[in-house]
Amino acid sequence: MGASCSLPCSLTSELVNYDGNFPYANAPKGIYQTETTYLGIFPPNSFGLYDMHGNVYEWCQDVWHDSYEGAPTDGSAWETGGNTKYRLLRGGCWNNYSRNCRSARRFFKYADSLSNGRGFRIISSSPVISSRS
């Protein structure tokens, strides 16, 4: 089972260069978002998922482990072993370097720490209706 993506992708310079401070290959600077944005502002990725990185780091249920050795393979949270004082965060954040804004980015913080650059994703089996106009 897998997903496919045809290239070239039809991303605009505003989407590719979301941070706007680091233009690449002489591309024009994008709009610099100095704060979090509403969900769904940007188009979904090739898997149909929205907002996978760059808005806020997302808290994960997993405790921090230095590597994936021994991790569950069934999709369940990894709550045993590791350092139980820390929880895993993923995805990069609006106030972070662009190199860190990727879903594979992972790091840890104390589970009770606060930041305007951290949040969590609510997963629903039914469509979420936005109250935006």
Coordinates of N, CA and C in Angstrom, one line a residue:
M1 N 0.9 -1.2 0.0 CA 0.0 0.0 0.0 C 0.9 1.2 0.0
G2 N 0.6 2.2 -0.8 CA 1.4 3.4 -0.8 C 0.6 4.5 -1.5
A3 N 1.3 5.7 -1.6 CA 0.7 6.8 -2.3 C 1.7 7.3 -3.4
S4 N 1.1 7.9 -4.4 CA 2.0 8.4 -5.4 C 1.8 9.9 -5.5
C5 N 2.9 10.5 -6.1 CA 2.9 11.9 -6.3 C 3.5 12.2 -7.7
S6 N 2.8 12.9 -8.5 CA 3.3 13.3 -9.8 C 4.0 14.6 -9.7
L7 N 5.2 14.7 -10.3 CA 6.0 15.9 -10.3 C 6.0 16.5 -11.7
P8 N 6.1 17.8 -12.0 CA 6.4 18.7 -10.9 C 5.1 19.1 -10.2
C9 N 5.3 19.4 -8.9 CA 4.1 19.8 -8.1 C 3.7 21.2 -8.5
S10 N 2.5 21.6 -8.2 CA 2.0 22.9 -8.6 C 2.0 23.8 -7.4
L11 N 3.1 23.9 -6.7 CA 3.2 24.8 -5.6 C 3.6 26.2 -6.0
T12 N 3.0 27.2 -5.4 CA 3.4 28.6 -5.8 C 4.6 29.0 -4.9
S13 N 5.2 30.1 -5.3 CA 6.4 30.5 -4.5 C 6.0 30.9 -3.1
E14 N 4.7 31.3 -2.9 CA 4.2 31.7 -1.6 C 4.2 30.5 -0.7
L15 N 3.8 29.3 -1.2 CA 3.7 28.1 -0.4 C 5.0 27.4 -0.2
V16 N 5.8 27.4 -1.3 CA 7.1 26.8 -1.1 C 8.0 27.6 -0.2
N17 N 7.9 28.9 -0.3 CA 8.8 29.7 0.6 C 8.0 30.3 1.7
Y18 N 7.3 29.5 2.4 CA 6.4 29.9 3.5 C 7.0 30.9 4.5
D19 N 8.3 30.6 4.9 CA 8.9 31.4 6.0 C 9.2 32.8 5.4
G20 N 9.6 32.9 4.1 CA 9.8 34.2 3.5 C 11.2 34.8 3.8
N21 N 11.9 34.3 4.8 CA 13.2 34.9 5.1 C 14.3 34.3 4.4
F22 N 14.1 33.1 3.8 CA 15.2 32.4 3.2 C 14.9 31.9 1.8
P23 N 14.9 32.9 0.8 CA 14.5 32.5 -0.6 C 15.6 31.5 -1.1
Y24 N 15.1 30.5 -1.9 CA 16.0 29.6 -2.5 C 16.0 29.7 -4.0
A25 N 17.2 29.5 -4.6 CA 17.3 29.5 -6.1 C 16.8 30.8 -6.7
N26 N 17.0 31.9 -6.0 CA 16.6 33.2 -6.5 C 15.1 33.3 -6.7
A27 N 14.3 32.5 -6.0 CA 12.9 32.5 -6.0 C 12.4 33.8 -5.2
P28 N 11.3 34.3 -5.6 CA 10.8 35.5 -4.8 C 10.4 35.1 -3.4
K29 N 10.6 36.1 -2.5 CA 10.2 35.9 -1.1 C 8.7 35.7 -1.0
G30 N 8.3 34.7 -0.1 CA 6.9 34.5 0.1 C 6.5 35.4 1.2
I31 N 5.2 35.3 1.6 CA 4.6 36.1 2.6 C 5.1 35.5 4.0
Y32 N 5.7 36.3 4.8 CA 6.2 35.8 6.1 C 5.1 35.8 7.1
Q33 N 4.7 34.6 7.5 CA 3.6 34.4 8.5 C 4.3 34.6 9.9
T34 N 4.0 35.7 10.6 CA 4.6 35.9 11.9 C 3.8 35.3 13.1
E35 N 2.8 34.5 12.8 CA 2.0 33.9 13.8 C 1.4 32.6 13.2
T36 N 0.6 31.9 14.0 CA -0.1 30.7 13.5 C -1.2 31.1 12.6
T37 N -1.6 30.2 11.7 CA -2.6 30.5 10.7 C -3.8 29.6 11.0
Y38 N -5.0 29.9 10.4 CA -6.1 29.1 10.4 C -5.8 27.7 9.7
L39 N -6.5 26.7 10.1 CA -6.3 25.4 9.5 C -6.8 25.4 8.1
G40 N -6.2 24.7 7.2 CA -6.6 24.6 5.8 C -6.3 25.8 4.9
I41 N -5.5 26.8 5.4 CA -5.1 27.9 4.6 C -4.3 27.5 3.4
F42 N -3.4 26.5 3.6 CA -2.6 26.0 2.5 C -3.2 24.7 2.0
P43 N -2.9 24.3 0.7 CA -3.5 23.1 0.2 C -3.0 21.8 0.8
P44 N -3.7 20.7 0.7 CA -3.2 19.5 1.3 C -1.9 18.9 0.6
N45 N -1.2 18.1 1.3 CA 0.0 17.4 0.7 C -0.5 16.3 -0.2
S46 N 0.4 15.5 -0.8 CA 0.1 14.5 -1.7 C -0.7 13.4 -1.1
F47 N -0.7 13.3 0.2 CA -1.5 12.3 0.9 C -2.9 12.8 1.3
G48 N -3.2 14.1 1.0 CA -4.5 14.7 1.3 C -4.5 15.2 2.7
L49 N -3.4 15.3 3.4 CA -3.3 15.8 4.8 C -3.0 17.3 4.8
Y50 N -3.7 18.0 5.7 CA -3.5 19.5 5.8 C -2.6 19.8 7.0
D51 N -1.8 20.9 6.9 CA -1.1 21.5 8.0 C -0.2 20.5 8.7
M52 N 0.6 19.8 8.0 CA 1.4 18.8 8.6 C 2.7 19.3 9.2
H53 N 3.1 20.5 8.9 CA 4.3 21.1 9.5 C 4.2 22.6 9.3
G54 N 4.9 23.3 10.2 CA 5.1 24.7 10.0 C 4.2 25.6 10.7
N55 N 3.1 25.1 11.3 CA 2.1 26.0 12.0 C 2.6 26.0 13.5
V56 N 2.4 24.9 14.2 CA 2.9 24.7 15.5 C 3.5 23.3 15.6
Y57 N 4.5 23.1 16.5 CA 5.0 21.8 16.8 C 3.8 21.0 17.4
E58 N 3.7 19.8 17.1 CA 2.5 19.0 17.7 C 3.0 18.0 18.7
W59 N 2.4 18.1 19.9 CA 2.6 17.2 21.0 C 2.2 15.8 20.5
C60 N 3.0 14.8 20.8 CA 2.7 13.4 20.6 C 2.5 12.7 21.9
Q61 N 1.8 11.6 21.9 CA 1.5 10.9 23.1 C 2.8 10.1 23.5
D62 N 3.7 9.8 22.6 CA 4.9 9.1 22.9 C 5.8 9.8 23.9
V63 N 6.4 9.0 24.8 CA 7.5 9.5 25.6 C 8.8 9.6 24.8
W64 N 9.7 10.3 25.2 CA 10.9 10.5 24.4 C 11.8 9.3 24.4
H65 N 12.3 8.9 23.2 CA 13.3 7.9 23.1 C 14.4 8.4 22.1
D66 N 15.6 8.1 22.4 CA 16.7 8.6 21.5 C 16.7 8.1 20.1
S67 N 16.1 6.9 19.9 CA 16.0 6.3 18.6 C 14.7 5.5 18.5
Y68 N 14.4 5.0 17.3 CA 13.2 4.2 17.1 C 13.4 2.7 17.4
E69 N 14.6 2.3 17.9 CA 14.8 0.9 18.2 C 13.9 0.4 19.3
G70 N 13.1 -0.6 18.9 CA 12.1 -1.2 19.9 C 10.7 -0.5 19.8
A71 N 10.6 0.4 18.9 CA 9.3 1.2 18.8 C 8.2 0.3 18.4
P72 N 6.9 0.5 18.8 CA 5.8 -0.3 18.3 C 5.6 -0.1 16.8
T73 N 5.2 -1.2 16.2 CA 5.0 -1.2 14.7 C 3.6 -1.2 14.3
D74 N 2.7 -1.1 15.3 CA 1.2 -1.2 15.0 C 0.5 0.2 15.0
G75 N 1.3 1.3 15.1 CA 0.7 2.6 15.1 C 0.4 3.1 16.5
S76 N 0.5 2.3 17.5 CA 0.2 2.7 18.9 C 1.2 3.7 19.5
A77 N 0.8 4.4 20.5 CA 1.8 5.3 21.2 C 2.8 4.5 21.9
W78 N 4.0 5.1 22.0 CA 5.1 4.4 22.7 C 5.3 5.0 24.0
E79 N 4.6 4.5 25.0 CA 4.6 5.1 26.3 C 5.4 4.3 27.4
T80 N 6.2 3.3 27.0 CA 7.0 2.6 27.9 C 8.5 2.8 27.6
G81 N 9.3 2.7 28.6 CA 10.8 2.9 28.4 C 11.0 4.4 28.2
G82 N 12.2 4.7 27.6 CA 12.5 6.1 27.3 C 12.5 7.0 28.5
N83 N 12.5 8.3 28.3 CA 12.5 9.3 29.4 C 11.1 9.8 29.6
T84 N 10.4 9.3 30.6 CA 9.0 9.6 30.8 C 8.8 11.1 31.3
K85 N 9.8 11.9 31.6 CA 9.7 13.3 31.9 C 9.4 14.1 30.6
Y86 N 9.8 13.6 29.5 CA 9.7 14.3 28.2 C 8.7 13.6 27.3
R87 N 8.0 14.5 26.5 CA 7.1 14.0 25.4 C 7.7 14.4 24.1
L88 N 7.3 13.7 23.1 CA 7.8 13.9 21.7 C 7.0 15.0 21.1
L89 N 7.6 15.9 20.3 CA 7.0 16.9 19.5 C 7.5 16.7 18.1
R90 N 6.6 17.1 17.1 CA 6.9 16.9 15.7 C 6.4 18.1 14.9
G91 N 7.1 18.3 13.7 CA 6.5 19.1 12.7 C 7.0 20.5 12.4
G92 N 7.8 21.0 13.3 CA 8.3 22.4 13.1 C 7.3 23.4 13.5
C93 N 7.6 24.7 13.4 CA 6.8 25.7 14.0 C 7.0 27.0 13.2
W94 N 6.0 27.9 13.3 CA 6.0 29.2 12.6 C 7.2 30.0 12.9
N95 N 7.8 29.9 14.1 CA 8.9 30.8 14.5 C 10.2 30.0 14.5
N96 N 10.3 29.0 13.7 CA 11.5 28.1 13.7 C 12.2 28.2 12.3
Y97 N 13.4 27.8 12.2 CA 14.1 27.7 11.0 C 13.3 26.8 10.0
S98 N 13.3 27.2 8.7 CA 12.6 26.4 7.7 C 13.1 25.0 7.6
R99 N 14.4 24.7 7.9 CA 14.9 23.4 7.8 C 14.3 22.5 8.9
N100 N 13.7 23.0 9.9 CA 13.0 22.3 11.0 C 11.5 22.1 10.7
C101 N 11.0 22.7 9.7 CA 9.5 22.6 9.4 C 9.3 21.4 8.4
R102 N 9.3 20.3 9.0 CA 9.0 19.0 8.3 C 8.5 18.0 9.2
S103 N 7.6 17.2 8.8 CA 6.9 16.2 9.7 C 7.9 15.2 10.3
A104 N 9.1 15.0 9.7 CA 10.0 14.1 10.3 C 10.8 14.8 11.5
R105 N 10.7 16.1 11.6 CA 11.4 16.8 12.7 C 10.9 16.3 14.0
R106 N 11.7 15.9 14.9 CA 11.3 15.5 16.2 C 12.2 16.0 17.3
F107 N 11.7 16.4 18.4 CA 12.5 16.8 19.6 C 11.6 16.6 20.8
F108 N 12.1 17.0 22.0 CA 11.3 16.7 23.2 C 11.3 18.0 24.1
K109 N 10.3 18.0 24.9 CA 10.2 19.0 26.0 C 9.5 18.4 27.2
Y110 N 9.6 19.0 28.3 CA 8.9 18.6 29.5 C 7.4 18.5 29.1
A111 N 6.7 17.5 29.6 CA 5.3 17.4 29.2 C 4.4 18.5 29.7
D112 N 4.9 19.2 30.8 CA 4.0 20.4 31.3 C 4.5 21.7 30.8
S113 N 5.4 21.8 29.8 CA 6.0 23.1 29.4 C 5.0 23.7 28.4
L114 N 5.0 25.0 28.4 CA 4.1 25.8 27.5 C 4.9 26.6 26.5
S115 N 4.2 26.9 25.4 CA 4.8 27.7 24.3 C 3.7 28.1 23.3
N116 N 3.8 29.3 22.7 CA 2.9 29.6 21.6 C 3.3 28.9 20.3
G117 N 4.3 28.1 20.3 CA 4.7 27.4 19.1 C 4.4 25.9 19.2
R118 N 3.6 25.5 20.2 CA 3.3 24.1 20.4 C 1.8 23.9 20.6
G119 N 1.3 22.8 20.0 CA -0.1 22.5 20.1 C -0.4 21.0 19.9
F120 N -1.6 20.7 19.6 CA -1.8 19.2 19.3 C -2.9 19.2 18.2
R121 N -2.9 18.0 17.6 CA -3.9 17.8 16.5 C -5.0 17.0 17.0
I122 N -6.2 17.5 16.7 CA -7.5 16.7 17.1 C -7.8 15.9 15.9
I123 N -8.0 14.6 16.1 CA -8.3 13.7 15.1 C -9.8 13.3 15.2
S124 N -10.5 13.4 14.1 CA -11.9 13.1 14.1 C -12.3 12.2 12.9
S125 N -13.2 11.3 13.1 CA -13.6 10.4 12.0 C -14.7 11.1 11.2
S126 N -15.2 12.2 11.6 CA -16.2 13.0 10.8 C -15.6 14.3 10.4
P127 N -16.1 14.9 9.3 CA -15.5 16.2 8.9 C -15.7 17.3 9.9
V128 N -14.6 18.1 10.0 CA -14.7 19.2 10.9 C -15.2 20.4 10.1
I129 N -16.1 21.1 10.7 CA -16.7 22.3 10.0 C -16.0 23.5 10.6
S130 N -15.5 24.3 9.7 CA -14.8 25.5 10.1 C -15.8 26.7 10.4
S131 N -15.5 27.5 11.3 CA -16.3 28.6 11.6 C -15.8 29.9 10.9
R132 N -14.8 29.8 10.1 CA -14.3 30.9 9.4 C -15.3 31.4 8.4
S133 N -15.2 32.6 8.1 CA -16.1 33.1 7.0 C -15.3 33.3 5.7

